[in-house]
């Protein structure tokens, strides 16, 4: 992890994401970028300084945004980090991805603003679409306070497909944080079987990581994936839920688009998604 992007609208959850980004950047000795997208009544980039005076409220909001970005920059610099800030106008979801691609970010951390149970927009940027289309791993911060370094990470998969690459991303964080990884498989009503049979794909997967020892394995028979996660979390505390995605084509076999977005929407814990490149 060398270059972290934190898109922010300065909401409470985005602010928590910013501080998580600073902590992770310090752990990895990575550069951190803060990006704020702002909608303006006209094309602000092409507007002359003289004409800007016609929009005093917009000028005021720009000043506030610049001050908040500078405050985040000072926080990062106080931790000894290399930091850059960006204020973009009239931008949408595509611009976050273009910005990330231009600077080759290898990690994105953001917050979902709005009420609990909803992933709302970050000033025009739909978080779910960013999660679905980004090639970089993403952590979406929700209502729960963020515990970092992470101590307990849930890695959620059906383990029917090779998820070694996304698991390595999670393992890298776990090793840095000295975390325990809980490998979780949910048997839904369409594939109920014994717990022992359900664990077999997990055990086979773990054979690829013979030196990995700080983990647990769990299988739950539940009517839905979300219900299974909730049942697991009733018995085991966690700081982060991690899972993989195929991006535009949907999520892994077990995780249809609606299920995965439901997890991102309804989990109060931070959710990490890792794109599987084909």
PDB file of C-alpha atoms in Angstrom:
ATOM      1  CA  UNK A   1       0.000   0.000   0.000  1.00  0.00           C
ATOM      2  CA  UNK A   2       1.776   3.123  -1.237  1.00  0.00           C
ATOM      3  CA  UNK A   3      -0.889   5.660  -2.152  1.00  0.00           C
ATOM      4  CA  UNK A   4      -4.253   6.002  -0.366  1.00  0.00           C
ATOM      5  CA  UNK A   5      -7.193   8.059  -1.630  1.00  0.00           C
ATOM      6  CA  UNK A   6      -9.809   9.394   0.789  1.00  0.00           C
ATOM      7  CA  UNK A   7     -12.813  11.002  -0.973  1.00  0.00           C
ATOM      8  CA  UNK A   8     -14.688  13.080   1.589  1.00  0.00           C
ATOM      9  CA  UNK A   9     -17.736  15.302   1.941  1.00  0.00           C
ATOM     10  CA  UNK A  10     -16.671  16.130   5.533  1.00  0.00           C
ATOM     11  CA  UNK A  11     -19.651  14.266   7.011  1.00  0.00           C
ATOM     12  CA  UNK A  12     -19.196  12.395  10.285  1.00  0.00           C
ATOM     13  CA  UNK A  13     -18.566   9.033   8.632  1.00  0.00           C
ATOM     14  CA  UNK A  14     -16.238  10.549   6.035  1.00  0.00           C
ATOM     15  CA  UNK A  15     -14.284  12.220   8.819  1.00  0.00           C
ATOM     16  CA  UNK A  16     -13.917   8.852  10.552  1.00  0.00           C
ATOM     17  CA  UNK A  17     -12.725   7.454   7.219  1.00  0.00           C
ATOM     18  CA  UNK A  18     -10.171  10.264   6.929  1.00  0.00           C
ATOM     19  CA  UNK A  19      -8.669   9.467  10.321  1.00  0.00           C
ATOM     20  CA  UNK A  20      -8.623   5.759   9.465  1.00  0.00           C
ATOM     21  CA  UNK A  21      -6.837   6.669   6.243  1.00  0.00           C
ATOM     22  CA  UNK A  22      -4.213   8.630   8.174  1.00  0.00           C
ATOM     23  CA  UNK A  23      -3.641   5.722  10.563  1.00  0.00           C
ATOM     24  CA  UNK A  24      -3.356   3.189   7.742  1.00  0.00           C
ATOM     25  CA  UNK A  25      -1.061   5.475   5.752  1.00  0.00           C
ATOM     26  CA  UNK A  26       1.202   5.782   8.786  1.00  0.00           C
ATOM     27  CA  UNK A  27       1.208   2.007   9.285  1.00  0.00           C
ATOM     28  CA  UNK A  28       2.227   1.446   5.666  1.00  0.00           C
ATOM     29  CA  UNK A  29       4.321   4.620   5.301  1.00  0.00           C
ATOM     30  CA  UNK A  30       2.054   5.523   2.390  1.00  0.00           C
ATOM     31  CA  UNK A  31       1.181   8.837   0.774  1.00  0.00           C
ATOM     32  CA  UNK A  32      -2.389  10.012   1.403  1.00  0.00           C
ATOM     33  CA  UNK A  33      -4.666  12.119  -0.821  1.00  0.00           C
ATOM     34  CA  UNK A  34      -7.881  13.829   0.293  1.00  0.00           C
ATOM     35  CA  UNK A  35     -10.401  14.578  -2.457  1.00  0.00           C
ATOM     36  CA  UNK A  36     -13.520  16.732  -2.132  1.00  0.00           C
ATOM     37  CA  UNK A  37     -16.025  16.986  -4.983  1.00  0.00           C
ATOM     38  CA  UNK A  38     -18.128  20.130  -5.077  1.00  0.00           C
ATOM     39  CA  UNK A  39     -21.171  20.936  -7.163  1.00  0.00           C
ATOM     40  CA  UNK A  40     -21.299  24.548  -8.322  1.00  0.00           C
ATOM     41  CA  UNK A  41     -24.093  26.490 -10.121  1.00  0.00           C
ATOM     42  CA  UNK A  42     -21.811  27.139 -13.111  1.00  0.00           C
ATOM     43  CA  UNK A  43     -18.606  25.714 -14.581  1.00  0.00           C
ATOM     44  CA  UNK A  44     -16.333  27.110 -11.882  1.00  0.00           C
ATOM     45  CA  UNK A  45     -13.076  26.115 -13.562  1.00  0.00           C
ATOM     46  CA  UNK A  46     -13.802  28.328 -16.577  1.00  0.00           C
ATOM     47  CA  UNK A  47     -15.187  31.210 -14.528  1.00  0.00           C
ATOM     48  CA  UNK A  48     -13.116  34.397 -14.309  1.00  0.00           C
ATOM     49  CA  UNK A  49     -12.206  35.858 -10.904  1.00  0.00           C
ATOM     50  CA  UNK A  50     -14.445  38.834 -11.657  1.00  0.00           C
ATOM     51  CA  UNK A  51     -17.477  36.664 -12.373  1.00  0.00           C
ATOM     52  CA  UNK A  52     -16.866  34.556  -9.282  1.00  0.00           C
ATOM     53  CA  UNK A  53     -18.079  37.543  -7.248  1.00  0.00           C
ATOM     54  CA  UNK A  54     -21.570  36.966  -8.653  1.00  0.00           C
ATOM     55  CA  UNK A  55     -21.764  33.796  -6.555  1.00  0.00           C
ATOM     56  CA  UNK A  56     -20.815  34.870  -3.001  1.00  0.00           C
ATOM     57  CA  UNK A  57     -22.367  31.783  -1.374  1.00  0.00           C
ATOM     58  CA  UNK A  58     -20.369  29.458  -3.627  1.00  0.00           C
ATOM     59  CA  UNK A  59     -17.179  31.420  -2.878  1.00  0.00           C
ATOM     60  CA  UNK A  60     -17.938  31.002   0.813  1.00  0.00           C
ATOM     61  CA  UNK A  61     -18.497  27.247   0.482  1.00  0.00           C
ATOM     62  CA  UNK A  62     -15.269  26.873  -1.481  1.00  0.00           C
ATOM     63  CA  UNK A  63     -13.413  28.673   1.277  1.00  0.00           C
ATOM     64  CA  UNK A  64     -14.918  26.362   3.899  1.00  0.00           C
ATOM     65  CA  UNK A  65     -13.992  23.266   1.850  1.00  0.00           C
ATOM     66  CA  UNK A  66     -10.418  24.467   1.369  1.00  0.00           C
ATOM     67  CA  UNK A  67     -10.090  25.106   5.103  1.00  0.00           C
ATOM     68  CA  UNK A  68     -11.366  21.610   5.944  1.00  0.00           C
ATOM     69  CA  UNK A  69      -9.005  20.024   3.439  1.00  0.00           C
ATOM     70  CA  UNK A  70      -6.122  22.010   4.893  1.00  0.00           C
ATOM     71  CA  UNK A  71      -7.071  20.805   8.388  1.00  0.00           C
ATOM     72  CA  UNK A  72      -6.922  17.173   7.202  1.00  0.00           C
ATOM     73  CA  UNK A  73      -3.611  17.867   5.505  1.00  0.00           C
ATOM     74  CA  UNK A  74      -2.197  19.252   8.760  1.00  0.00           C
ATOM     75  CA  UNK A  75      -3.380  16.127  10.614  1.00  0.00           C
ATOM     76  CA  UNK A  76      -1.566  13.931   8.098  1.00  0.00           C
ATOM     77  CA  UNK A  77       1.577  16.042   8.127  1.00  0.00           C
ATOM     78  CA  UNK A  78       1.577  15.958  11.918  1.00  0.00           C
ATOM     79  CA  UNK A  79       1.925  12.182  11.606  1.00  0.00           C
ATOM     80  CA  UNK A  80       4.888  12.640   9.295  1.00  0.00           C
ATOM     81  CA  UNK A  81       2.965  11.681   6.157  1.00  0.00           C
ATOM     82  CA  UNK A  82       3.253  13.009   2.638  1.00  0.00           C
ATOM     83  CA  UNK A  83      -0.184  14.423   1.817  1.00  0.00           C
ATOM     84  CA  UNK A  84      -1.956  16.119  -1.074  1.00  0.00           C
ATOM     85  CA  UNK A  85      -5.439  17.638  -1.208  1.00  0.00           C
ATOM     86  CA  UNK A  86      -7.734  18.110  -4.190  1.00  0.00           C
ATOM     87  CA  UNK A  87     -10.887  20.182  -4.663  1.00  0.00           C
ATOM     88  CA  UNK A  88     -12.785  19.331  -7.839  1.00  0.00           C
ATOM     89  CA  UNK A  89     -15.878  21.084  -9.183  1.00  0.00           C
ATOM     90  CA  UNK A  90     -18.994  19.721 -10.867  1.00  0.00           C
ATOM     91  CA  UNK A  91     -17.730  16.194 -10.494  1.00  0.00           C
ATOM     92  CA  UNK A  92     -19.532  12.900 -10.277  1.00  0.00           C
ATOM     93  CA  UNK A  93     -18.781   9.262  -9.536  1.00  0.00           C
ATOM     94  CA  UNK A  94     -16.682   8.833 -12.649  1.00  0.00           C
ATOM     95  CA  UNK A  95     -14.305  11.574 -11.572  1.00  0.00           C
ATOM     96  CA  UNK A  96     -13.337   9.782  -8.366  1.00  0.00           C
ATOM     97  CA  UNK A  97     -12.347   6.739 -10.397  1.00  0.00           C
ATOM     98  CA  UNK A  98     -10.543   8.873 -12.980  1.00  0.00           C
ATOM     99  CA  UNK A  99      -8.714  10.716 -10.224  1.00  0.00           C
ATOM    100  CA  UNK A 100      -7.771   7.441  -8.566  1.00  0.00           C
ATOM    101  CA  UNK A 101      -6.565   5.968 -11.844  1.00  0.00           C
ATOM    102  CA  UNK A 102      -4.504   9.046 -12.677  1.00  0.00           C
ATOM    103  CA  UNK A 103      -2.638   8.925  -9.380  1.00  0.00           C
ATOM    104  CA  UNK A 104      -2.474   5.114  -9.273  1.00  0.00           C
ATOM    105  CA  UNK A 105      -4.036   4.814  -5.843  1.00  0.00           C
ATOM    106  CA  UNK A 106      -3.768   1.285  -4.535  1.00  0.00           C
ATOM    107  CA  UNK A 107      -6.348   1.801  -1.775  1.00  0.00           C
ATOM    108  CA  UNK A 108      -9.489   3.901  -1.252  1.00  0.00           C
ATOM    109  CA  UNK A 109     -11.097   4.695   2.101  1.00  0.00           C
ATOM    110  CA  UNK A 110     -14.364   6.611   2.300  1.00  0.00           C
ATOM    111  CA  UNK A 111     -17.401   7.087   4.489  1.00  0.00           C
ATOM    112  CA  UNK A 112     -21.035   6.622   3.618  1.00  0.00           C
ATOM    113  CA  UNK A 113     -22.964   9.697   4.599  1.00  0.00           C
ATOM    114  CA  UNK A 114     -26.614   9.770   5.536  1.00  0.00           C
ATOM    115  CA  UNK A 115     -28.781   7.740   7.856  1.00  0.00           C
ATOM    116  CA  UNK A 116     -28.015   4.275   9.158  1.00  0.00           C
ATOM    117  CA  UNK A 117     -28.783   1.530   6.671  1.00  0.00           C
ATOM    118  CA  UNK A 118     -28.249   3.694   3.608  1.00  0.00           C
ATOM    119  CA  UNK A 119     -25.211   4.309   1.463  1.00  0.00           C
ATOM    120  CA  UNK A 120     -25.897   7.782   0.202  1.00  0.00           C
ATOM    121  CA  UNK A 121     -24.018  10.045  -2.125  1.00  0.00           C
ATOM    122  CA  UNK A 122     -20.734  11.781  -1.501  1.00  0.00           C
ATOM    123  CA  UNK A 123     -21.568  15.066  -3.242  1.00  0.00           C
ATOM    124  CA  UNK A 124     -22.848  13.324  -6.341  1.00  0.00           C
ATOM    125  CA  UNK A 125     -20.751  10.194  -6.052  1.00  0.00           C
ATOM    126  CA  UNK A 126     -22.623   6.989  -5.416  1.00  0.00           C
ATOM    127  CA  UNK A 127     -20.529   4.889  -3.058  1.00  0.00           C
ATOM    128  CA  UNK A 128     -22.009   1.624  -4.297  1.00  0.00           C
ATOM    129  CA  UNK A 129     -20.946   2.379  -7.881  1.00  0.00           C
ATOM    130  CA  UNK A 130     -17.432   3.249  -6.747  1.00  0.00           C
ATOM    131  CA  UNK A 131     -17.268  -0.033  -4.841  1.00  0.00           C
ATOM    132  CA  UNK A 132     -18.504  -1.908  -7.895  1.00  0.00           C
ATOM    133  CA  UNK A 133     -16.191  -0.329 -10.453  1.00  0.00           C
ATOM    134  CA  UNK A 134     -12.965   0.516  -8.657  1.00  0.00           C
ATOM    135  CA  UNK A 135      -9.952  -1.698  -9.266  1.00  0.00           C
ATOM    136  CA  UNK A 136      -8.420  -0.673  -5.936  1.00  0.00           C
ATOM    137  CA  UNK A 137      -9.524  -2.238  -2.637  1.00  0.00           C
ATOM    138  CA  UNK A 138     -12.001  -0.027  -0.794  1.00  0.00           C
ATOM    139  CA  UNK A 139     -13.032   0.355   2.832  1.00  0.00           C
ATOM    140  CA  UNK A 140     -16.406   2.023   3.409  1.00  0.00           C
ATOM    141  CA  UNK A 141     -16.785   3.403   6.926  1.00  0.00           C
ATOM    142  CA  UNK A 142     -20.261   3.322   8.448  1.00  0.00           C
ATOM    143  CA  UNK A 143     -21.939   4.187  11.761  1.00  0.00           C
ATOM    144  CA  UNK A 144     -19.794   2.192  14.188  1.00  0.00           C
ATOM    145  CA  UNK A 145     -16.703   3.798  15.630  1.00  0.00           C
ATOM    146  CA  UNK A 146     -13.637   2.541  13.820  1.00  0.00           C
ATOM    147  CA  UNK A 147     -11.267   0.369  15.843  1.00  0.00           C
ATOM    148  CA  UNK A 148      -7.732   0.498  14.495  1.00  0.00           C
ATOM    149  CA  UNK A 149      -5.455  -1.360  14.394  1.00  0.00           C
ATOM    150  CA  UNK A 150      -8.059  -3.952  13.460  1.00  0.00           C
ATOM    151  CA  UNK A 151      -8.039  -6.906  15.844  1.00  0.00           C
ATOM    152  CA  UNK A 152     -10.739  -9.112  14.318  1.00  0.00           C
ATOM    153  CA  UNK A 153     -11.400  -9.197  10.568  1.00  0.00           C
ATOM    154  CA  UNK A 154     -14.192 -11.247   9.004  1.00  0.00           C
ATOM    155  CA  UNK A 155     -13.353 -12.591   5.542  1.00  0.00           C
ATOM    156  CA  UNK A 156     -16.651 -13.561   3.936  1.00  0.00           C
ATOM    157  CA  UNK A 157     -16.768 -15.926   0.958  1.00  0.00           C
ATOM    158  CA  UNK A 158     -18.387 -19.108  -0.304  1.00  0.00           C
ATOM    159  CA  UNK A 159     -14.836 -20.364  -1.068  1.00  0.00           C
ATOM    160  CA  UNK A 160     -16.124 -22.066  -4.213  1.00  0.00           C
ATOM    161  CA  UNK A 161     -13.883 -19.861  -6.309  1.00  0.00           C
ATOM    162  CA  UNK A 162     -10.222 -19.006  -5.833  1.00  0.00           C
ATOM    163  CA  UNK A 163     -10.159 -15.869  -3.685  1.00  0.00           C
ATOM    164  CA  UNK A 164      -6.412 -16.023  -2.962  1.00  0.00           C
ATOM    165  CA  UNK A 165      -5.643 -12.580  -4.415  1.00  0.00           C
ATOM    166  CA  UNK A 166      -8.252 -10.646  -2.403  1.00  0.00           C
ATOM    167  CA  UNK A 167      -7.396 -12.714   0.663  1.00  0.00           C
ATOM    168  CA  UNK A 168      -3.745 -11.642   0.339  1.00  0.00           C
ATOM    169  CA  UNK A 169      -4.895  -8.009   0.527  1.00  0.00           C
ATOM    170  CA  UNK A 170      -6.743  -8.779   3.755  1.00  0.00           C
ATOM    171  CA  UNK A 171      -3.847 -10.847   5.060  1.00  0.00           C
ATOM    172  CA  UNK A 172      -1.458  -7.944   4.476  1.00  0.00           C
ATOM    173  CA  UNK A 173      -3.586  -5.700   6.693  1.00  0.00           C
ATOM    174  CA  UNK A 174      -4.019  -8.458   9.281  1.00  0.00           C
ATOM    175  CA  UNK A 175      -0.263  -8.999   9.525  1.00  0.00           C
ATOM    176  CA  UNK A 176       0.377  -5.265   9.906  1.00  0.00           C
ATOM    177  CA  UNK A 177      -2.307  -5.008  12.621  1.00  0.00           C
ATOM    178  CA  UNK A 178      -1.636  -8.399  14.228  1.00  0.00           C
ATOM    179  CA  UNK A 179      -5.298  -9.223  13.558  1.00  0.00           C
ATOM    180  CA  UNK A 180      -7.119 -12.513  13.681  1.00  0.00           C
ATOM    181  CA  UNK A 181      -8.994 -13.381  10.490  1.00  0.00           C
ATOM    182  CA  UNK A 182     -12.331 -15.155  10.812  1.00  0.00           C
ATOM    183  CA  UNK A 183     -13.087 -17.071   7.619  1.00  0.00           C
ATOM    184  CA  UNK A 184     -16.869 -17.155   7.319  1.00  0.00           C
ATOM    185  CA  UNK A 185     -19.036 -19.173   4.957  1.00  0.00           C
ATOM    186  CA  UNK A 186     -22.830 -18.873   4.962  1.00  0.00           C
ATOM    187  CA  UNK A 187     -24.945 -21.783   3.757  1.00  0.00           C
ATOM    188  CA  UNK A 188     -28.198 -20.321   2.497  1.00  0.00           C
ATOM    189  CA  UNK A 189     -31.475 -22.194   2.205  1.00  0.00           C
ATOM    190  CA  UNK A 190     -30.463 -23.376  -1.272  1.00  0.00           C
ATOM    191  CA  UNK A 191     -27.354 -25.225  -0.098  1.00  0.00           C
ATOM    192  CA  UNK A 192     -27.898 -26.292   3.489  1.00  0.00           C
ATOM    193  CA  UNK A 193     -25.504 -29.035   4.507  1.00  0.00           C
ATOM    194  CA  UNK A 194     -23.618 -30.217   7.546  1.00  0.00           C
ATOM    195  CA  UNK A 195     -21.166 -27.879   9.185  1.00  0.00           C
ATOM    196  CA  UNK A 196     -18.359 -30.328   8.462  1.00  0.00           C
ATOM    197  CA  UNK A 197     -19.165 -30.418   4.742  1.00  0.00           C
ATOM    198  CA  UNK A 198     -19.526 -26.662   4.755  1.00  0.00           C
ATOM    199  CA  UNK A 199     -16.034 -26.282   6.211  1.00  0.00           C
ATOM    200  CA  UNK A 200     -14.376 -28.416   3.532  1.00  0.00           C
ATOM    201  CA  UNK A 201     -14.019 -25.598   0.942  1.00  0.00           C
ATOM    202  CA  UNK A 202     -12.557 -23.352   3.648  1.00  0.00           C
ATOM    203  CA  UNK A 203     -10.038 -26.017   4.682  1.00  0.00           C
ATOM    204  CA  UNK A 204      -9.045 -26.591   1.061  1.00  0.00           C
ATOM    205  CA  UNK A 205      -8.542 -22.870   0.605  1.00  0.00           C
ATOM    206  CA  UNK A 206      -6.327 -22.647   3.684  1.00  0.00           C
ATOM    207  CA  UNK A 207      -3.950 -25.232   2.207  1.00  0.00           C
ATOM    208  CA  UNK A 208      -2.680 -22.416  -0.039  1.00  0.00           C
ATOM    209  CA  UNK A 209      -1.526 -20.540   3.062  1.00  0.00           C
ATOM    210  CA  UNK A 210       0.344 -23.147   5.149  1.00  0.00           C
ATOM    211  CA  UNK A 211       2.104 -20.515   7.304  1.00  0.00           C
ATOM    212  CA  UNK A 212      -1.102 -18.709   8.209  1.00  0.00           C
ATOM    213  CA  UNK A 213      -2.180 -19.626  11.727  1.00  0.00           C
ATOM    214  CA  UNK A 214      -4.070 -16.736  13.327  1.00  0.00           C
ATOM    215  CA  UNK A 215      -7.576 -17.561  12.127  1.00  0.00           C
ATOM    216  CA  UNK A 216     -10.906 -19.193  12.875  1.00  0.00           C
ATOM    217  CA  UNK A 217     -13.345 -20.985  10.540  1.00  0.00           C
ATOM    218  CA  UNK A 218     -17.117 -20.758  10.751  1.00  0.00           C
ATOM    219  CA  UNK A 219     -20.075 -22.011   8.736  1.00  0.00           C
ATOM    220  CA  UNK A 220     -23.639 -20.921   9.409  1.00  0.00           C
ATOM    221  CA  UNK A 221     -26.856 -22.301   7.971  1.00  0.00           C
ATOM    222  CA  UNK A 222     -29.115 -19.290   7.546  1.00  0.00           C
ATOM    223  CA  UNK A 223     -31.905 -18.158   5.197  1.00  0.00           C
ATOM    224  CA  UNK A 224     -29.735 -15.303   3.892  1.00  0.00           C
ATOM    225  CA  UNK A 225     -26.134 -14.124   3.869  1.00  0.00           C
ATOM    226  CA  UNK A 226     -26.986 -11.009   5.846  1.00  0.00           C
ATOM    227  CA  UNK A 227     -28.741 -13.118   8.505  1.00  0.00           C
ATOM    228  CA  UNK A 228     -25.660 -15.337   8.690  1.00  0.00           C
ATOM    229  CA  UNK A 229     -23.353 -12.372   9.209  1.00  0.00           C
ATOM    230  CA  UNK A 230     -25.598 -11.024  11.952  1.00  0.00           C
ATOM    231  CA  UNK A 231     -25.666 -14.417  13.680  1.00  0.00           C
ATOM    232  CA  UNK A 232     -21.885 -14.641  13.491  1.00  0.00           C
ATOM    233  CA  UNK A 233     -21.441 -11.124  14.877  1.00  0.00           C
ATOM    234  CA  UNK A 234     -23.734 -11.968  17.780  1.00  0.00           C
ATOM    235  CA  UNK A 235     -21.124 -14.497  18.877  1.00  0.00           C
ATOM    236  CA  UNK A 236     -17.919 -12.856  17.678  1.00  0.00           C
ATOM    237  CA  UNK A 237     -16.902  -9.211  17.755  1.00  0.00           C
ATOM    238  CA  UNK A 238     -15.278  -7.786  14.637  1.00  0.00           C
ATOM    239  CA  UNK A 239     -13.723  -4.538  13.446  1.00  0.00           C
ATOM    240  CA  UNK A 240     -13.951  -5.072   9.680  1.00  0.00           C
ATOM    241  CA  UNK A 241     -15.935  -7.182   7.197  1.00  0.00           C
ATOM    242  CA  UNK A 242     -14.011  -8.059   4.020  1.00  0.00           C
ATOM    243  CA  UNK A 243     -15.248  -9.678   0.805  1.00  0.00           C
ATOM    244  CA  UNK A 244     -14.356  -9.843  -2.882  1.00  0.00           C
ATOM    245  CA  UNK A 245     -16.161  -8.568  -5.958  1.00  0.00           C
ATOM    246  CA  UNK A 246     -16.100  -9.057  -9.712  1.00  0.00           C
ATOM    247  CA  UNK A 247     -16.991  -5.414 -10.167  1.00  0.00           C
ATOM    248  CA  UNK A 248     -19.275  -4.695 -13.112  1.00  0.00           C
ATOM    249  CA  UNK A 249     -20.295  -8.323 -13.502  1.00  0.00           C
ATOM    250  CA  UNK A 250     -21.539  -8.625  -9.955  1.00  0.00           C
ATOM    251  CA  UNK A 251     -20.167 -10.249  -6.842  1.00  0.00           C
ATOM    252  CA  UNK A 252     -18.959 -13.782  -6.213  1.00  0.00           C
ATOM    253  CA  UNK A 253     -21.369 -16.678  -6.621  1.00  0.00           C
ATOM    254  CA  UNK A 254     -22.759 -16.329  -3.133  1.00  0.00           C
ATOM    255  CA  UNK A 255     -22.892 -12.567  -3.309  1.00  0.00           C
ATOM    256  CA  UNK A 256     -25.358 -11.287  -5.835  1.00  0.00           C
ATOM    257  CA  UNK A 257     -25.255  -7.558  -6.429  1.00  0.00           C
ATOM    258  CA  UNK A 258     -28.238  -7.018  -4.138  1.00  0.00           C
ATOM    259  CA  UNK A 259     -26.745  -9.109  -1.318  1.00  0.00           C
ATOM    260  CA  UNK A 260     -23.354  -7.439  -1.466  1.00  0.00           C
ATOM    261  CA  UNK A 261     -24.818  -3.967  -1.618  1.00  0.00           C
ATOM    262  CA  UNK A 262     -27.142  -4.958   1.196  1.00  0.00           C
ATOM    263  CA  UNK A 263     -24.134  -5.865   3.325  1.00  0.00           C
ATOM    264  CA  UNK A 264     -22.456  -2.562   2.511  1.00  0.00           C
ATOM    265  CA  UNK A 265     -25.725  -0.710   3.162  1.00  0.00           C
ATOM    266  CA  UNK A 266     -26.794  -2.339   6.390  1.00  0.00           C
ATOM    267  CA  UNK A 267     -23.573  -3.193   8.165  1.00  0.00           C
ATOM    268  CA  UNK A 268     -22.663  -0.628  10.803  1.00  0.00           C
ATOM    269  CA  UNK A 269     -19.098  -1.983  10.674  1.00  0.00           C
ATOM    270  CA  UNK A 270     -16.555  -0.860   8.083  1.00  0.00           C
ATOM    271  CA  UNK A 271     -16.791  -3.004   4.932  1.00  0.00           C
ATOM    272  CA  UNK A 272     -13.825  -3.782   2.698  1.00  0.00           C
ATOM    273  CA  UNK A 273     -14.303  -4.958  -0.875  1.00  0.00           C
ATOM    274  CA  UNK A 274     -11.540  -6.229  -3.127  1.00  0.00           C
ATOM    275  CA  UNK A 275     -11.981  -6.420  -6.873  1.00  0.00           C
ATOM    276  CA  UNK A 276     -11.026  -9.686  -8.581  1.00  0.00           C
ATOM    277  CA  UNK A 277      -9.394  -8.928 -11.930  1.00  0.00           C
ATOM    278  CA  UNK A 278     -10.181 -11.348 -14.719  1.00  0.00           C
TER     279      UNK A 278
END
